[in-house]
Amino acid sequence: MGIEREIKLALPSGQVDAALRLIGTRAGAPGRALRLENIYFDTPALTLARAKSALRLRRTPDGWLQTFKTVGVAQNGLHARHEWEMPVAGEALEIETLLHECDESGVATALSDAATNLIALFRTDFTRTLWTLEVDGAQVEAAVDQGEITAEVNGEARSAPICEIELELKRGDDAALHTLAAELAKALPGLAPDDISKAQRGYKLREG
C-alpha cells in the first residue's frame, strides 16, 4: 500500500496548449503522451462508494492494472489517499489479489462484501501527457489529462469532459506541490484547485 499525494487543478479548455508548452519548457523536454482507458466498478447498491473507496480497471500501453483507492482527504486541491495498484492478466479484476494486499480493514471488508455483485458503472478515458520535474529538491510527476467521463443510465448516454492538471509527489515534501501549483496558476488564467476526483465525478454523472 502507498499513500498517494497529489494536487489536482481544473484546467480551462482554452489553456491546454499553454499548459503543455509551459510544463514542457520547465521540464526541458516534450511530455510523454499515454492513452488511458478506465472502467470503474461498484455494486448496484454502491457498496464501495458508501465505504468511501473506488475500484478501477485501467488499460495502459503496457497492459492492464487494477487499482483500489480510498477517497481520503482533499483540501485546496491536495488529495491524500490510500492506494493499492497492481498488474492483472487482462480485462478482468483479480479481487482475491487485491484483498490479499489491502491492509485497511474497513475498506477491505467493503471490497469483500462487494466482490460477487460488482458491475461496471462508468468510464474515464483520456490522454495523459506526462513529465517528471524537480521542484525544490523534490520530484513531482506533472500530468495534463484530456478526455471524458461516460456512463449509461437506463439507456441514456451521459458524458462530462476531463480537462485537468495533476501534480503527484514522487519524492520529497508536499511544499513542492504547492510551489509548482502556484507557479502554474500565475501563468494559466482560470486554473483552480479541484477537490473532486475523477471517480467522484463519475458517480455524480450517474446520479444526474
PDB file of C-alpha atoms in Angstrom:
ATOM      1  CA  MET A   1       0.000   0.000   0.000  1.00  0.00           C
ATOM      2  CA  GLY A   2       1.068   3.548  -0.679  1.00  0.00           C
ATOM      3  CA  ILE A   3      -0.226   6.976   0.234  1.00  0.00           C
ATOM      4  CA  GLU A   4      -0.890   8.924  -2.941  1.00  0.00           C
ATOM      5  CA  ARG A   5      -0.328  12.661  -2.530  1.00  0.00           C
ATOM      6  CA  GLU A   6      -1.241  14.924  -5.391  1.00  0.00           C
ATOM      7  CA  ILE A   7      -2.682  18.312  -6.246  1.00  0.00           C
ATOM      8  CA  LYS A   8      -5.451  18.315  -8.820  1.00  0.00           C
ATOM      9  CA  LEU A   9      -6.141  21.503 -10.781  1.00  0.00           C
ATOM     10  CA  ALA A  10      -9.116  22.158 -13.047  1.00  0.00           C
ATOM     11  CA  LEU A  11      -7.730  23.438 -16.367  1.00  0.00           C
ATOM     12  CA  PRO A  12      -9.858  25.651 -18.636  1.00  0.00           C
ATOM     13  CA  SER A  13     -10.010  24.015 -22.073  1.00  0.00           C
ATOM     14  CA  GLY A  14      -8.691  27.181 -23.679  1.00  0.00           C
ATOM     15  CA  GLN A  15      -5.496  26.922 -21.625  1.00  0.00           C
ATOM     16  CA  VAL A  16      -4.485  23.369 -22.612  1.00  0.00           C
ATOM     17  CA  ASP A  17      -1.924  24.342 -25.267  1.00  0.00           C
ATOM     18  CA  ALA A  18      -0.404  26.958 -22.947  1.00  0.00           C
ATOM     19  CA  ALA A  19      -0.173  24.384 -20.143  1.00  0.00           C
ATOM     20  CA  LEU A  20       1.566  21.860 -22.390  1.00  0.00           C
ATOM     21  CA  ARG A  21       4.097  24.489 -23.520  1.00  0.00           C
ATOM     22  CA  LEU A  22       4.669  25.818 -20.014  1.00  0.00           C
ATOM     23  CA  ILE A  23       5.303  22.464 -18.358  1.00  0.00           C
ATOM     24  CA  GLY A  24       7.344  21.242 -21.321  1.00  0.00           C
ATOM     25  CA  THR A  25       9.568  24.325 -21.119  1.00  0.00           C
ATOM     26  CA  ARG A  26      10.079  23.832 -17.395  1.00  0.00           C
ATOM     27  CA  ALA A  27      10.926  20.160 -17.915  1.00  0.00           C
ATOM     28  CA  GLY A  28      13.204  20.893 -20.853  1.00  0.00           C
ATOM     29  CA  ALA A  29      11.511  18.211 -22.962  1.00  0.00           C
ATOM     30  CA  PRO A  30       8.176  17.408 -24.599  1.00  0.00           C
ATOM     31  CA  GLY A  31       5.767  15.398 -22.489  1.00  0.00           C
ATOM     32  CA  ARG A  32       5.115  11.692 -22.993  1.00  0.00           C
ATOM     33  CA  ALA A  33       1.527  11.114 -24.167  1.00  0.00           C
ATOM     34  CA  LEU A  34      -0.324   7.984 -22.997  1.00  0.00           C
ATOM     35  CA  ARG A  35      -3.854   6.814 -23.725  1.00  0.00           C
ATOM     36  CA  LEU A  36      -5.513   5.550 -20.529  1.00  0.00           C
ATOM     37  CA  GLU A  37      -8.862   3.732 -20.609  1.00  0.00           C
ATOM     38  CA  ASN A  38     -10.542   3.160 -17.253  1.00  0.00           C
ATOM     39  CA  ILE A  39     -13.571   1.211 -16.058  1.00  0.00           C
ATOM     40  CA  TYR A  40     -14.910   1.828 -12.545  1.00  0.00           C
ATOM     41  CA  PHE A  41     -16.807  -0.875 -10.667  1.00  0.00           C
ATOM     42  CA  ASP A  42     -19.235  -0.970  -7.755  1.00  0.00           C
ATOM     43  CA  THR A  43     -22.340  -2.888  -6.742  1.00  0.00           C
ATOM     44  CA  PRO A  44     -25.830  -1.699  -7.749  1.00  0.00           C
ATOM     45  CA  ALA A  45     -26.196  -0.616  -4.099  1.00  0.00           C
ATOM     46  CA  LEU A  46     -22.897   1.343  -4.300  1.00  0.00           C
ATOM     47  CA  THR A  47     -21.210  -0.643  -1.530  1.00  0.00           C
ATOM     48  CA  LEU A  48     -17.759   0.758  -2.318  1.00  0.00           C
ATOM     49  CA  ALA A  49     -18.903   4.362  -2.612  1.00  0.00           C
ATOM     50  CA  ARG A  50     -20.561   4.091   0.803  1.00  0.00           C
ATOM     51  CA  ALA A  51     -17.225   2.830   2.155  1.00  0.00           C
ATOM     52  CA  LYS A  52     -15.532   5.898   0.611  1.00  0.00           C
ATOM     53  CA  SER A  53     -13.477   3.841  -1.821  1.00  0.00           C
ATOM     54  CA  ALA A  54     -13.191   3.268  -5.577  1.00  0.00           C
ATOM     55  CA  LEU A  55     -12.238   0.284  -7.732  1.00  0.00           C
ATOM     56  CA  ARG A  56     -10.754   0.764 -11.196  1.00  0.00           C
ATOM     57  CA  LEU A  57      -9.508  -1.378 -14.065  1.00  0.00           C
ATOM     58  CA  ARG A  58      -7.097   0.556 -16.316  1.00  0.00           C
ATOM     59  CA  ARG A  59      -5.757  -0.245 -19.765  1.00  0.00           C
ATOM     60  CA  THR A  60      -2.350   1.323 -20.399  1.00  0.00           C
ATOM     61  CA  PRO A  61       0.079   0.938 -23.323  1.00  0.00           C
ATOM     62  CA  ASP A  62       1.965  -1.586 -21.144  1.00  0.00           C
ATOM     63  CA  GLY A  63      -1.035  -3.700 -20.122  1.00  0.00           C
ATOM     64  CA  TRP A  64      -3.861  -3.805 -17.583  1.00  0.00           C
ATOM     65  CA  LEU A  65      -3.766  -2.529 -13.983  1.00  0.00           C
ATOM     66  CA  GLN A  66      -6.303  -2.792 -11.185  1.00  0.00           C
ATOM     67  CA  THR A  67      -6.431  -0.065  -8.547  1.00  0.00           C
ATOM     68  CA  PHE A  68      -8.321   0.244  -5.273  1.00  0.00           C
ATOM     69  CA  LYS A  69      -8.347   3.660  -3.586  1.00  0.00           C
ATOM     70  CA  THR A  70      -9.891   5.289  -0.584  1.00  0.00           C
ATOM     71  CA  VAL A  71     -11.443   8.720  -1.075  1.00  0.00           C
ATOM     72  CA  GLY A  72      -9.073  10.047   1.603  1.00  0.00           C
ATOM     73  CA  VAL A  73      -8.834  13.768   2.319  1.00  0.00           C
ATOM     74  CA  ALA A  74      -8.910  16.618  -0.198  1.00  0.00           C
ATOM     75  CA  GLN A  75      -8.325  20.272   0.637  1.00  0.00           C
ATOM     76  CA  ASN A  76      -7.470  23.120  -1.727  1.00  0.00           C
ATOM     77  CA  GLY A  77      -6.839  20.585  -4.469  1.00  0.00           C
ATOM     78  CA  LEU A  78      -4.382  18.467  -2.410  1.00  0.00           C
ATOM     79  CA  HIS A  79      -5.531  14.840  -2.263  1.00  0.00           C
ATOM     80  CA  ALA A  80      -4.080  12.285   0.199  1.00  0.00           C
ATOM     81  CA  ARG A  81      -5.434   8.748  -0.006  1.00  0.00           C
ATOM     82  CA  HIS A  82      -4.511   5.085   0.350  1.00  0.00           C
ATOM     83  CA  GLU A  83      -3.903   3.298  -2.936  1.00  0.00           C
ATOM     84  CA  TRP A  84      -3.300  -0.332  -3.905  1.00  0.00           C
ATOM     85  CA  GLU A  85      -2.326  -0.895  -7.554  1.00  0.00           C
ATOM     86  CA  MET A  86      -1.083  -3.994  -9.362  1.00  0.00           C
ATOM     87  CA  PRO A  87      -0.954  -5.508 -12.876  1.00  0.00           C
ATOM     88  CA  VAL A  88      -3.572  -8.063 -13.933  1.00  0.00           C
ATOM     89  CA  ALA A  89      -3.525 -10.591 -16.751  1.00  0.00           C
ATOM     90  CA  GLY A  90      -6.195  -8.944 -18.890  1.00  0.00           C
ATOM     91  CA  GLU A  91      -9.516  -7.124 -18.930  1.00  0.00           C
ATOM     92  CA  ALA A  92     -10.742  -8.667 -15.686  1.00  0.00           C
ATOM     93  CA  LEU A  93     -10.452  -7.826 -11.998  1.00  0.00           C
ATOM     94  CA  GLU A  94      -8.465 -10.119  -9.700  1.00  0.00           C
ATOM     95  CA  ILE A  95     -10.233  -9.390  -6.420  1.00  0.00           C
ATOM     96  CA  GLU A  96      -8.504 -12.055  -4.340  1.00  0.00           C
ATOM     97  CA  THR A  97      -5.135 -10.448  -5.096  1.00  0.00           C
ATOM     98  CA  LEU A  98      -6.446  -7.050  -4.022  1.00  0.00           C
ATOM     99  CA  LEU A  99      -7.887  -8.458  -0.815  1.00  0.00           C
ATOM    100  CA  HIS A 100      -4.533 -10.070  -0.029  1.00  0.00           C
ATOM    101  CA  GLU A 101      -2.772  -6.711  -0.394  1.00  0.00           C
ATOM    102  CA  CYS A 102      -5.383  -4.440   1.186  1.00  0.00           C
ATOM    103  CA  ASP A 103      -4.435  -3.849   4.837  1.00  0.00           C
ATOM    104  CA  GLU A 104      -7.153  -1.328   5.754  1.00  0.00           C
ATOM    105  CA  SER A 105      -9.787  -3.428   7.499  1.00  0.00           C
ATOM    106  CA  GLY A 106     -12.808  -1.214   6.839  1.00  0.00           C
ATOM    107  CA  VAL A 107     -12.329  -0.839   3.089  1.00  0.00           C
ATOM    108  CA  ALA A 108     -11.125  -4.449   2.752  1.00  0.00           C
ATOM    109  CA  THR A 109     -14.396  -5.613   4.287  1.00  0.00           C
ATOM    110  CA  ALA A 110     -16.366  -3.457   1.862  1.00  0.00           C
ATOM    111  CA  LEU A 111     -14.428  -4.895  -1.095  1.00  0.00           C
ATOM    112  CA  SER A 112     -15.005  -8.448   0.141  1.00  0.00           C
ATOM    113  CA  ASP A 113     -18.728  -7.773   0.574  1.00  0.00           C
ATOM    114  CA  ALA A 114     -18.955  -6.251  -2.900  1.00  0.00           C
ATOM    115  CA  ALA A 115     -16.910  -8.854  -4.763  1.00  0.00           C
ATOM    116  CA  THR A 116     -19.729 -11.080  -6.039  1.00  0.00           C
ATOM    117  CA  ASN A 117     -22.008  -8.211  -7.130  1.00  0.00           C
ATOM    118  CA  LEU A 118     -19.633  -5.876  -8.961  1.00  0.00           C
ATOM    119  CA  ILE A 119     -20.786  -4.207 -12.178  1.00  0.00           C
ATOM    120  CA  ALA A 120     -19.173  -1.646 -14.481  1.00  0.00           C
ATOM    121  CA  LEU A 121     -20.630   1.772 -13.579  1.00  0.00           C
ATOM    122  CA  PHE A 122     -18.797   4.326 -15.714  1.00  0.00           C
ATOM    123  CA  ARG A 123     -15.644   5.005 -17.706  1.00  0.00           C
ATOM    124  CA  THR A 124     -12.968   7.688 -17.693  1.00  0.00           C
ATOM    125  CA  ASP A 125     -10.973   7.650 -20.924  1.00  0.00           C
ATOM    126  CA  PHE A 126      -8.320  10.273 -21.537  1.00  0.00           C
ATOM    127  CA  THR A 127      -4.934  11.147 -22.961  1.00  0.00           C
ATOM    128  CA  ARG A 128      -2.351  11.886 -20.273  1.00  0.00           C
ATOM    129  CA  THR A 129       0.755  13.910 -21.109  1.00  0.00           C
ATOM    130  CA  LEU A 130       3.478  13.280 -18.519  1.00  0.00           C
ATOM    131  CA  TRP A 131       6.653  14.947 -17.294  1.00  0.00           C
ATOM    132  CA  THR A 132       8.935  14.390 -14.300  1.00  0.00           C
ATOM    133  CA  LEU A 133      10.028  17.668 -12.694  1.00  0.00           C
ATOM    134  CA  GLU A 134      12.495  18.603  -9.994  1.00  0.00           C
ATOM    135  CA  VAL A 135      10.996  21.198  -7.639  1.00  0.00           C
ATOM    136  CA  ASP A 136      12.976  22.454  -4.621  1.00  0.00           C
ATOM    137  CA  GLY A 137      14.772  19.125  -4.269  1.00  0.00           C
ATOM    138  CA  ALA A 138      11.564  17.102  -4.621  1.00  0.00           C
ATOM    139  CA  GLN A 139      10.437  15.005  -7.572  1.00  0.00           C
ATOM    140  CA  VAL A 140       6.961  15.728  -8.976  1.00  0.00           C
ATOM    141  CA  GLU A 141       5.146  13.963 -11.789  1.00  0.00           C
ATOM    142  CA  ALA A 142       3.106  16.516 -13.738  1.00  0.00           C
ATOM    143  CA  ALA A 143       0.255  15.344 -15.960  1.00  0.00           C
ATOM    144  CA  VAL A 144      -2.187  17.084 -18.263  1.00  0.00           C
ATOM    145  CA  ASP A 145      -5.321  14.937 -18.727  1.00  0.00           C
ATOM    146  CA  GLN A 146      -7.796  15.471 -21.591  1.00  0.00           C
ATOM    147  CA  GLY A 147     -10.762  13.231 -22.272  1.00  0.00           C
ATOM    148  CA  GLU A 148     -14.201  12.394 -20.953  1.00  0.00           C
ATOM    149  CA  ILE A 149     -16.233  10.530 -18.362  1.00  0.00           C
ATOM    150  CA  THR A 150     -19.045   8.402 -19.783  1.00  0.00           C
ATOM    151  CA  ALA A 151     -21.885   6.415 -18.250  1.00  0.00           C
ATOM    152  CA  GLU A 152     -25.058   4.748 -19.471  1.00  0.00           C
ATOM    153  CA  VAL A 153     -28.034   5.073 -17.129  1.00  0.00           C
ATOM    154  CA  ASN A 154     -31.351   3.450 -18.055  1.00  0.00           C
ATOM    155  CA  GLY A 155     -30.393   3.530 -21.716  1.00  0.00           C
ATOM    156  CA  GLU A 156     -29.327   7.179 -21.592  1.00  0.00           C
ATOM    157  CA  ALA A 157     -25.731   8.022 -22.547  1.00  0.00           C
ATOM    158  CA  ARG A 158     -24.192  10.665 -20.315  1.00  0.00           C
ATOM    159  CA  SER A 159     -20.791  12.331 -20.574  1.00  0.00           C
ATOM    160  CA  ALA A 160     -18.674  15.026 -18.970  1.00  0.00           C
ATOM    161  CA  PRO A 161     -15.304  16.435 -20.079  1.00  0.00           C
ATOM    162  CA  ILE A 162     -11.974  15.817 -18.371  1.00  0.00           C
ATOM    163  CA  CYS A 163      -9.500  18.692 -18.563  1.00  0.00           C
ATOM    164  CA  GLU A 164      -7.120  18.947 -15.631  1.00  0.00           C
ATOM    165  CA  ILE A 165      -3.569  19.016 -14.352  1.00  0.00           C
ATOM    166  CA  GLU A 166      -2.389  16.520 -11.737  1.00  0.00           C
ATOM    167  CA  LEU A 167       0.808  17.063  -9.767  1.00  0.00           C
ATOM    168  CA  GLU A 168       1.816  13.903  -7.917  1.00  0.00           C
ATOM    169  CA  LEU A 169       4.593  13.849  -5.321  1.00  0.00           C
ATOM    170  CA  LYS A 170       7.068  11.068  -6.061  1.00  0.00           C
ATOM    171  CA  ARG A 171       9.810  12.090  -3.634  1.00  0.00           C
ATOM    172  CA  GLY A 172      10.216  14.900  -1.127  1.00  0.00           C
ATOM    173  CA  ASP A 173       7.943  17.303   0.713  1.00  0.00           C
ATOM    174  CA  ASP A 174       4.365  18.419  -0.031  1.00  0.00           C
ATOM    175  CA  ALA A 175       5.607  22.009  -0.205  1.00  0.00           C
ATOM    176  CA  ALA A 176       6.949  21.278  -3.695  1.00  0.00           C
ATOM    177  CA  LEU A 177       3.422  20.532  -4.919  1.00  0.00           C
ATOM    178  CA  HIS A 178       2.154  23.876  -3.644  1.00  0.00           C
ATOM    179  CA  THR A 179       5.149  25.707  -5.141  1.00  0.00           C
ATOM    180  CA  LEU A 180       4.575  24.211  -8.584  1.00  0.00           C
ATOM    181  CA  ALA A 181       0.789  24.725  -8.412  1.00  0.00           C
ATOM    182  CA  ALA A 182       1.289  28.404  -7.568  1.00  0.00           C
ATOM    183  CA  GLU A 183       3.770  28.776 -10.422  1.00  0.00           C
ATOM    184  CA  LEU A 184       1.294  27.274 -12.905  1.00  0.00           C
ATOM    185  CA  ALA A 185      -1.646  29.291 -11.568  1.00  0.00           C
ATOM    186  CA  LYS A 186       0.285  32.529 -12.083  1.00  0.00           C
ATOM    187  CA  ALA A 187       0.821  31.697 -15.763  1.00  0.00           C
ATOM    188  CA  LEU A 188      -2.502  29.996 -16.607  1.00  0.00           C
ATOM    189  CA  PRO A 189      -5.599  32.176 -16.036  1.00  0.00           C
ATOM    190  CA  GLY A 190      -8.553  30.233 -14.659  1.00  0.00           C
ATOM    191  CA  LEU A 191      -6.518  27.317 -13.280  1.00  0.00           C
ATOM    192  CA  ALA A 192      -8.146  26.349  -9.977  1.00  0.00           C
ATOM    193  CA  PRO A 193      -7.800  23.718  -7.214  1.00  0.00           C
ATOM    194  CA  ASP A 194     -10.211  20.793  -7.620  1.00  0.00           C
ATOM    195  CA  ASP A 195     -11.153  18.621  -4.631  1.00  0.00           C
ATOM    196  CA  ILE A 196     -13.316  16.222  -6.686  1.00  0.00           C
ATOM    197  CA  SER A 197     -11.637  13.086  -8.082  1.00  0.00           C
ATOM    198  CA  LYS A 198     -12.471  11.533 -11.459  1.00  0.00           C
ATOM    199  CA  ALA A 199     -14.204   8.674  -9.624  1.00  0.00           C
ATOM    200  CA  GLN A 200     -16.368  11.074  -7.634  1.00  0.00           C
ATOM    201  CA  ARG A 201     -17.268  12.913 -10.820  1.00  0.00           C
ATOM    202  CA  GLY A 202     -18.255   9.583 -12.387  1.00  0.00           C
ATOM    203  CA  TYR A 203     -20.623   8.803  -9.531  1.00  0.00           C
ATOM    204  CA  LYS A 204     -22.122  12.292  -9.776  1.00  0.00           C
ATOM    205  CA  LEU A 205     -22.622  11.831 -13.528  1.00  0.00           C
ATOM    206  CA  ARG A 206     -24.596   8.641 -12.889  1.00  0.00           C
ATOM    207  CA  GLU A 207     -26.710  10.465 -10.323  1.00  0.00           C
ATOM    208  CA  GLY A 208     -27.556  13.073 -12.940  1.00  0.00           C
TER     209      GLY A 208
END
